[in-house]
Coordinates of C-alpha atoms in Angstrom, one line a residue:
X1 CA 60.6 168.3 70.1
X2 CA 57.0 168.4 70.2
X3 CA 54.4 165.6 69.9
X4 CA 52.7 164.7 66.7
X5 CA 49.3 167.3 65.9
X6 CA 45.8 165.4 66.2
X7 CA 44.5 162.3 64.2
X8 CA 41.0 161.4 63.3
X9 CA 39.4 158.9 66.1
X10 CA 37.9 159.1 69.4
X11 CA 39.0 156.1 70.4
X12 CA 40.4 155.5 73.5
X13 CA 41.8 151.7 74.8
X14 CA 40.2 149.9 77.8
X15 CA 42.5 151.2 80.3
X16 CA 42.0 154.7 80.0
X17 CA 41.3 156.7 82.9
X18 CA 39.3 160.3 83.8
X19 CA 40.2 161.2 87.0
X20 CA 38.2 164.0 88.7
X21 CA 39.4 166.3 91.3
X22 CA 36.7 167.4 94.0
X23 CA 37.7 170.0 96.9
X24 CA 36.7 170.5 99.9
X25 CA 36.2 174.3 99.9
X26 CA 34.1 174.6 97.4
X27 CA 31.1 173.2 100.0
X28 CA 31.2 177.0 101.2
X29 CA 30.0 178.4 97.6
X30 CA 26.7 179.6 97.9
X31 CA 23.0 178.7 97.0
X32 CA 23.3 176.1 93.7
X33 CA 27.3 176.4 93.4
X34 CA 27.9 174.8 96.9
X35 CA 29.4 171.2 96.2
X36 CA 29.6 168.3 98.3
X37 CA 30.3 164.5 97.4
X38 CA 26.9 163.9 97.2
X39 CA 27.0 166.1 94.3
X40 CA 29.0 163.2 92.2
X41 CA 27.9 161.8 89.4
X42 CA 29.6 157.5 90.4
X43 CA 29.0 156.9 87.1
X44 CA 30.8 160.0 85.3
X45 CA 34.7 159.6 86.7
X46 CA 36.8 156.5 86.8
X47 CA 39.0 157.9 89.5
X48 CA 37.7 160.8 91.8
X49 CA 40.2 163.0 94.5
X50 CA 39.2 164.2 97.3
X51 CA 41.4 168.0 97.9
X52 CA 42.9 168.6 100.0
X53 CA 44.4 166.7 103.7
X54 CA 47.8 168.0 105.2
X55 CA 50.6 166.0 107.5
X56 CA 51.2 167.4 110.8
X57 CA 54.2 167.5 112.3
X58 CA 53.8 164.3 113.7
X59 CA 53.9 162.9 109.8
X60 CA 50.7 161.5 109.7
X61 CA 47.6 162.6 107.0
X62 CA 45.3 165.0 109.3
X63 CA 42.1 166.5 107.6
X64 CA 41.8 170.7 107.2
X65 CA 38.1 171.1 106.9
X66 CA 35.9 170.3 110.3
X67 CA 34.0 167.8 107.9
X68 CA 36.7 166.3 105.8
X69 CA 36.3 162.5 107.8
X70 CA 32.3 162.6 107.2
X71 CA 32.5 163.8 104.0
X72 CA 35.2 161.1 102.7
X73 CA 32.8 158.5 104.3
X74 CA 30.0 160.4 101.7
X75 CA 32.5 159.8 98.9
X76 CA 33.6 156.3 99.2
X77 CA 29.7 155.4 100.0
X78 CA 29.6 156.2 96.4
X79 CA 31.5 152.8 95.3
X80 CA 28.4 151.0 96.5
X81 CA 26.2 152.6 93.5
X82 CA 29.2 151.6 91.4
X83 CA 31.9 149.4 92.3
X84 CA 34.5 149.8 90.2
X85 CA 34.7 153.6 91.0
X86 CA 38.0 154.3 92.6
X87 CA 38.8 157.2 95.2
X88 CA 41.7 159.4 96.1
X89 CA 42.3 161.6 98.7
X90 CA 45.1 164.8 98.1
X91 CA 47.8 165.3 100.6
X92 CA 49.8 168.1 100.3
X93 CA 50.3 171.9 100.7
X94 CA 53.2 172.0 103.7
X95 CA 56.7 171.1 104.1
X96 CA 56.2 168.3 106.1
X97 CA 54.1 166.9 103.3
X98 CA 57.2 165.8 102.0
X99 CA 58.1 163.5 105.4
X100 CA 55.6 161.7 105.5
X101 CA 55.0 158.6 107.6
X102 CA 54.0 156.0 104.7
X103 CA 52.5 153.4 107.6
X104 CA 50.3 156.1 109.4
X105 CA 49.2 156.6 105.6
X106 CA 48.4 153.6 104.9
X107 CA 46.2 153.2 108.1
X108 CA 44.3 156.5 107.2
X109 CA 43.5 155.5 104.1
X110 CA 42.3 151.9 104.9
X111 CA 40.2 153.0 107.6
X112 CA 38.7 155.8 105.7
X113 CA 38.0 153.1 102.5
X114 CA 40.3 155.2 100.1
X115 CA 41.9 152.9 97.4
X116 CA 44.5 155.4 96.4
X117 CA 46.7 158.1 97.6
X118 CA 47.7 161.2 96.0
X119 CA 50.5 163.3 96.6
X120 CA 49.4 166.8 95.6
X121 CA 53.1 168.2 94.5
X122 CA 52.3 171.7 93.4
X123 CA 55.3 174.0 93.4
X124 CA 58.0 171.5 95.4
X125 CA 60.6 174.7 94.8
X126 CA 58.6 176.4 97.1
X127 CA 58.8 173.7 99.5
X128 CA 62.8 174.4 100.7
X129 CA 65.9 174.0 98.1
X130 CA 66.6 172.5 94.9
X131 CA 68.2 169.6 94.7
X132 CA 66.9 168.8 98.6
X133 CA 63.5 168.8 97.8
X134 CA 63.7 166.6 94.4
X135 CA 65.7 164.0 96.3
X136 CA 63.3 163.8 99.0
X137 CA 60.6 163.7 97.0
X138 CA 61.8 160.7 95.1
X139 CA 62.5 158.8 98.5
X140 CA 58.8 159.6 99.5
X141 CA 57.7 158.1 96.9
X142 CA 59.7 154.8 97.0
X143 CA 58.6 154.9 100.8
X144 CA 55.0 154.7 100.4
X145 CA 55.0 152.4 97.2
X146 CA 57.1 150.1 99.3
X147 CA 54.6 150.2 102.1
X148 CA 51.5 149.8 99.4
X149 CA 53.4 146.7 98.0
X150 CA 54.2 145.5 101.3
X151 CA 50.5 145.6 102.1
X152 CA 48.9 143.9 99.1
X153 CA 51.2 140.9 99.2
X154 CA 50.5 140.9 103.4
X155 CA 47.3 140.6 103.1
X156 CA 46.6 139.8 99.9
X157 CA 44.6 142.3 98.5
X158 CA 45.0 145.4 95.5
X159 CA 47.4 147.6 96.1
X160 CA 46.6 151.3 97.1
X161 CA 48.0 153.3 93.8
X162 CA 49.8 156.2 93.9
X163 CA 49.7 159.5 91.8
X164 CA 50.7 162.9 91.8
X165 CA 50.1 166.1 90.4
X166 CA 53.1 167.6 88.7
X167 CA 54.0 171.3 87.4
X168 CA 53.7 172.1 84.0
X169 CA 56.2 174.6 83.4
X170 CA 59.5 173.7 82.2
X171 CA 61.9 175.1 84.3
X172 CA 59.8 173.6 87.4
X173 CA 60.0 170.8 86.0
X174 CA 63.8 170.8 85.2
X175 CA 64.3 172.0 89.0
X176 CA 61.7 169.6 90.9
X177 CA 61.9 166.7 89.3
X178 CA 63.6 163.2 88.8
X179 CA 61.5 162.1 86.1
X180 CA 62.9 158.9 85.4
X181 CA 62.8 158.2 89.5
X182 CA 59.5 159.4 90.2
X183 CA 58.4 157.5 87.3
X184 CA 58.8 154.5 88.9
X185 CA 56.6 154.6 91.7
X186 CA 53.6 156.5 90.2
X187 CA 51.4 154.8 89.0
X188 CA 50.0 157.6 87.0
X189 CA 51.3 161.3 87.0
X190 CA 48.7 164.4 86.5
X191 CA 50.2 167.1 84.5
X192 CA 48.4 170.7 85.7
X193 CA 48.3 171.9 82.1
X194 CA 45.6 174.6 82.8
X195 CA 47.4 177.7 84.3
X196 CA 49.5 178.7 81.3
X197 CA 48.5 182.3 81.4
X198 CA 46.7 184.6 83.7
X199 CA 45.4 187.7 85.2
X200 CA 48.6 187.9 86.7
X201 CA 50.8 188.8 82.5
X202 CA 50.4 192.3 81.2
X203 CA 48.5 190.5 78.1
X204 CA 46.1 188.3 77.4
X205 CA 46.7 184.7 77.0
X206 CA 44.5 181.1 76.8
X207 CA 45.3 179.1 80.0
X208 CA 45.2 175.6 78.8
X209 CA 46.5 176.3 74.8
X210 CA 46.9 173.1 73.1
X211 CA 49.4 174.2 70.7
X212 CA 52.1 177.4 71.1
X213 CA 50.9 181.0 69.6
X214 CA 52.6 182.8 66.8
X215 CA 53.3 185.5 68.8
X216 CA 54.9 183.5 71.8
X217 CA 58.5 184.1 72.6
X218 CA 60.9 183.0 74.7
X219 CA 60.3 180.7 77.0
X220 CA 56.3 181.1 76.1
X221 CA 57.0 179.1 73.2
X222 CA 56.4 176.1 75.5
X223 CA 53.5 177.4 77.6
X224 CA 51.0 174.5 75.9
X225 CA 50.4 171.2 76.6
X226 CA 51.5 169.8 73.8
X227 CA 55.1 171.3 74.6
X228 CA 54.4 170.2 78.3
X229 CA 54.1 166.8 77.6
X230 CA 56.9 166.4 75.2
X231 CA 58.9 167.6 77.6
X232 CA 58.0 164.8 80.7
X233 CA 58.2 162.3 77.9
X234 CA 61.9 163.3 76.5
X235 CA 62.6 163.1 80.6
X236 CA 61.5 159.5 80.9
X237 CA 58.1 159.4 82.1
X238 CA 56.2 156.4 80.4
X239 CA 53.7 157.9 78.6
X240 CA 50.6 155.3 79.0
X241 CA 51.2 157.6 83.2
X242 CA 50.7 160.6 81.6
X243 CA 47.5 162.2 82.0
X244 CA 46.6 165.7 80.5
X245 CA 44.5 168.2 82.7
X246 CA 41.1 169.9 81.2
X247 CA 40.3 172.6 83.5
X248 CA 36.6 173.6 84.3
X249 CA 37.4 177.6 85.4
X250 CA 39.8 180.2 83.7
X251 CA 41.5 182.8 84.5
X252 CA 40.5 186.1 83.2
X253 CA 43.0 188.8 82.5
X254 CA 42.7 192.5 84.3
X255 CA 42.0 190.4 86.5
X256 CA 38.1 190.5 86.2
X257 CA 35.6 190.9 88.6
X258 CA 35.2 187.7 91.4
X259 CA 32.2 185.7 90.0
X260 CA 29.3 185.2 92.2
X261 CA 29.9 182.2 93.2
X262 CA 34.0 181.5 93.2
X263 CA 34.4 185.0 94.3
X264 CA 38.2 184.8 93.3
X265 CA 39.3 187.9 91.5
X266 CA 40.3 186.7 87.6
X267 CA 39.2 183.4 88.4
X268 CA 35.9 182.4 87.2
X269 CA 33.8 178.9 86.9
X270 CA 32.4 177.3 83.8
X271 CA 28.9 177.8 85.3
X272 CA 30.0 181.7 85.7
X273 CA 31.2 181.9 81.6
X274 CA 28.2 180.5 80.9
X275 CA 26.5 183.5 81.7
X276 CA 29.2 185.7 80.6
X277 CA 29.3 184.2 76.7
X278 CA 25.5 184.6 77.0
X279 CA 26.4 188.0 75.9
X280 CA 29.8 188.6 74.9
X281 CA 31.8 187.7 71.7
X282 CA 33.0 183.9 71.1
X283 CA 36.4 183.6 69.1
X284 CA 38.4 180.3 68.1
X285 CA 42.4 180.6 68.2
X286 CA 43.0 177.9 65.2
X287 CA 46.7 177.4 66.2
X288 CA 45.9 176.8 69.7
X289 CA 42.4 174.9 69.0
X290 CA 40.9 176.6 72.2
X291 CA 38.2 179.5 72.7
X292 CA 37.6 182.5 74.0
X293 CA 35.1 185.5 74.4
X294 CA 35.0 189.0 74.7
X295 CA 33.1 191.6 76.1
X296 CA 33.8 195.5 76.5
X297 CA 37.4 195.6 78.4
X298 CA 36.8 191.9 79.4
X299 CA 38.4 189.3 78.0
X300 CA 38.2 185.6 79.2
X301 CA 40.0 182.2 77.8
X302 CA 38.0 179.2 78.4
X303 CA 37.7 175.5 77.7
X304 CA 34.2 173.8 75.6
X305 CA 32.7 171.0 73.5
X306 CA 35.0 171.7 70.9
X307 CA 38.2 172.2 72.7
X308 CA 37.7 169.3 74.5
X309 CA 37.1 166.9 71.6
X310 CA 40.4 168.6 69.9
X311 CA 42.4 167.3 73.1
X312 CA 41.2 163.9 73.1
X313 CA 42.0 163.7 69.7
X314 CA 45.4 165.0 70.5
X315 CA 45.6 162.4 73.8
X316 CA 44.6 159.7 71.4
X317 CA 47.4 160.3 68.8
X318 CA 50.2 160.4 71.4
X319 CA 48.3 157.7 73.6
X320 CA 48.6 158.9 76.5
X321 CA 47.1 157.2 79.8
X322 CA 44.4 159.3 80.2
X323 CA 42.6 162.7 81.2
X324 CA 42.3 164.9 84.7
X325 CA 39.8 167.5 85.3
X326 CA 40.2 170.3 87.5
X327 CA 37.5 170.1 89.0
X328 CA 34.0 168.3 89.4
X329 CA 32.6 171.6 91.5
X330 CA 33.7 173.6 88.6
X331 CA 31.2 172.5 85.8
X332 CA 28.0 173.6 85.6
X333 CA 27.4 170.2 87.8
X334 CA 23.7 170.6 88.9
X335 CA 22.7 172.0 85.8
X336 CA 21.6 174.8 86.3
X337 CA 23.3 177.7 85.2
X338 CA 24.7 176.3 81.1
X339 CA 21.0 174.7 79.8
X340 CA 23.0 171.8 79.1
X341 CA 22.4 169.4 81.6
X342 CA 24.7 168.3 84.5
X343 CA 28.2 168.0 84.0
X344 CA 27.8 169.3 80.1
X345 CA 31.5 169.6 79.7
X346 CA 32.9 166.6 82.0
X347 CA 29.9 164.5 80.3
X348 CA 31.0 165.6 76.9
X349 CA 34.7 164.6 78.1
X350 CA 33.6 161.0 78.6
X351 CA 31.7 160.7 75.7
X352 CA 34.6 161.7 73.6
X353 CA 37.0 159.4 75.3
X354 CA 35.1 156.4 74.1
X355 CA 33.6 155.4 77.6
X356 CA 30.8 153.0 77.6
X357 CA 27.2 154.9 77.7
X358 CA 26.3 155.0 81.8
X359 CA 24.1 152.8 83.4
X360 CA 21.0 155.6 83.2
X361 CA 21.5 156.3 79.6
X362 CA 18.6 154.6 77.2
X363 CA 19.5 151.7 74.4
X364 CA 18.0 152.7 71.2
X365 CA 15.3 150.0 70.6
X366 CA 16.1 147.2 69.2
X367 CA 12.7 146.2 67.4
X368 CA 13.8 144.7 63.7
X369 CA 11.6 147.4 62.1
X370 CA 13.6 150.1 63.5
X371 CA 16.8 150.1 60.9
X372 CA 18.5 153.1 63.8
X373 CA 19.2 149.9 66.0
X374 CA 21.7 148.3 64.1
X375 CA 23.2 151.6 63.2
X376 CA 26.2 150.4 64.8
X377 CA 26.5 147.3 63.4
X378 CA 30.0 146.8 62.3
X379 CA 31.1 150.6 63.0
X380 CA 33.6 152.0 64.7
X381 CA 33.0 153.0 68.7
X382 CA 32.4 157.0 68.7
X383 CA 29.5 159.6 68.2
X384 CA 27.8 159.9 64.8
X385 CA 25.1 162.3 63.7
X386 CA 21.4 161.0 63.5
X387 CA 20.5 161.6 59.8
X388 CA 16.7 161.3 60.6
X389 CA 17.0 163.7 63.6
X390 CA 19.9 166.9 64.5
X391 CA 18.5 167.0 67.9
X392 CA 20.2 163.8 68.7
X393 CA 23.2 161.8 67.6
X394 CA 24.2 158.3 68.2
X395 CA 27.0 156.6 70.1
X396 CA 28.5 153.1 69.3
X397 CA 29.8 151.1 71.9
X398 CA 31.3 147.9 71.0
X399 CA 28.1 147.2 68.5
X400 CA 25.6 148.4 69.9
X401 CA 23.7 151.7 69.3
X402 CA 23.0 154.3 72.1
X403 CA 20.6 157.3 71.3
X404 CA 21.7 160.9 72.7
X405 CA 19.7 164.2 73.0
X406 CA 20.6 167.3 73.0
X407 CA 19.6 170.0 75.4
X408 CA 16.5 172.1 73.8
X409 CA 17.9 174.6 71.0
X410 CA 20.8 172.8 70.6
X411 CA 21.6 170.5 67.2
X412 CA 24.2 167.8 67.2
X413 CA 27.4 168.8 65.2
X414 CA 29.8 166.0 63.8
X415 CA 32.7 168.3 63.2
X416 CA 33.2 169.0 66.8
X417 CA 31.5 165.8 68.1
X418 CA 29.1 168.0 70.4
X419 CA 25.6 169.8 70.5
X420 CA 26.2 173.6 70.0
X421 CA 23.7 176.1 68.4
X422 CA 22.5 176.0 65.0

């Protein structure tokens, strides 16, 4: 069955987690769209990826990209500006991904400073057969959490953690996985919830729906993450490892043009909607709680402010672990495409999620003649509007009261918890 719908509160427990994904190709995007780990916000992610390493046929984690080593040495430089920043570096994409040597991995990864490692199981059926590849996969898994273990009580340090990315589809699901097994040595497990629908379907259809359409059918009628998530849960997975994807890019049906910048036929960036929506048509799909805009012939499902609040909402009823975003290099992360700052939506993300305000943003003051101070005395953690002012909005965090702008021509809007037009 599916999960319960949304409840009121923002509020997310201490050991949430938003893990970012980063990738390594998207340092070949040109002029502002070209991303590198010194593009990364320390402050904005709990967890941060690195995509995407391979296994040779040796077994052992070998980079792809000529600059993979020096750029996970940028990365994990990023833990001095904030220590409690964890990182994660992909492996995946072969056969031999799934025979991997878990000592040469846990060498790699100490030496390059990673403190996790992530298998990145896309589509395991792809891999070679069904059951084969489940069962290997499962004994993977116990190999390098043993190794991890091994290591921690060795030397008597944290253990490396262990994740991976897992389909969203049902019958995938059904064919790849031993939830209950896999369950047991992940220490959190990423649900790709983002590639629903596509270019690739005669019709059009949002690509991360939180709910099921009317007009689905068939096996459709699960094509959403709510229906997603039931069904890992019903399978055994524990549901404080379950994290829900928000993707930054959607697919857009025809398939569109290649944007600019991603130059991937149906595929666009958020920075690329941006300038699309700047013209075209902006709908809401109530049952699905998701946008998406129009324009001539083209038609393009996308995630925003809103949608975003409406699935943390949804996380927070169902209490699941936390949230994954695919990917940092796909928000408008320099700020300069959206006129909404860096990271608007990933920034928006946290917010909503009930992290603490980051070290850079400004405390309200806290003079006694200023009654905003003690605004969030004895309320709730979350946003709230500013009564005197609709250009910015408050944030409470544990007592104390946190002052918020929004970007020039925007107003703050407490039904959606986000600045949006007036």
């Amino acid at each position: 069955s599916d999960l319960t719908p949304p409840i009121s509160g923002l509020c997310f427990s201490s050991s949430s987690k938003l893990v970012c994904h980063m990738t390594n190709w998207s340092q070949y995007r040109p002029s502002s769209a070209k991303f590198t780990p010194d593009n990364i916000d320390p402050h904005l992610c709990t967890d941060v990826i690195y995509t995407l390493a391979t296994i040779n046929i040796f077994n052992q984690i070998t980079p792809i990209e000529w600059n993979d080593e020096q750029q996970y040495g940028r990365l994990n430089s990023l833990k001095n500006v904030n220590p409690a920043l964890k990182t994660l570096l992909s492996v995946g994409g072969t056969v031999n991904g799934l025979n991997i040597s878990p000592e040469m991995s846990l060498m790699y990864l100490i030496h390059f400073q990673f403190s996790h490692h992530k298998l990145q199981e896309w589509l395991p059926q792809f891999f070679f057969s069904i059951p084969l590849d489940s069962l290997c996969f499962v004994f993977c898994l116990q190999e390098l959490s043993k190794a991890f273990a091994d290591d921690a009580r060795d030397n008597r340090k944290t253990r490396l953690l262990l994740s991976a990315n897992v389909a969203a589809i049902r019958p995938t699901i059904d064919r790849a996985y031993e939830v209950n097994k896999i369950s047991l040595h992940l220490d959190f497990i990423n649900i790709m919830t983002y590639d629903y629908h596509g270019h690739w379907e005669a019709y059009t259809g949002h690509n991360s729906p939180l709910y099921r359409s009317s007009v689905d059918s068939g096996s459709h009628i699960h094509h959403n993450i709510n229906s997603s998530v039931a069904h890992w849960l019903a399978l055994g997975a524990p549901v404080e490892k379950l994290f829900a994807a928000d993707s930054l890019g959607a697919p857009a049906n025809g398939p569109a043009d290649a944007g600019p910048y991603t130059r991937t036929s149906g595929f666009w960036a958020y920075y690329e909607i941006c300038h699309f929506i700047g013209s075209a048509t902006i709908e809401w799909i109530s049952e699905q709680e998701v946008p998406y805009a129009t324009y001539g012939s083209s038609w393009v499902g996308f995630d925003d402010k809103r949608s975003y609040s409406s699935k943390v909402q949804w996380m927070n009823a169902n209490n699941l672990g936390g949230a994954h975003v695919w990917t940092l290099d796909m928000d408008d992360f320099g700020g300069y495409f959206c006129s909404d700052g860096p990271y608007p939506l990933i920034n928006h993300l946290r917010m909503s999620m009930g992290f603490p305000p980051k070290p850079t943003t400004t405390r309200a003051p806290t003079t006694t003649r200023d009654p905003m101070a003690d605004f969030c005395h004895d309320r709730p953690d979350g946003l709230y509007e500013n009564p005197e002012d609709k250009n910015t909005y408050f944030q409470c965090f544990q007592g104390k009261t946190y002052l918020h702008r929004c970007q020039p021509g925007l107003i703050y809007w407490d039904s959606c918890k986000c600045c949006n037009w007036p």
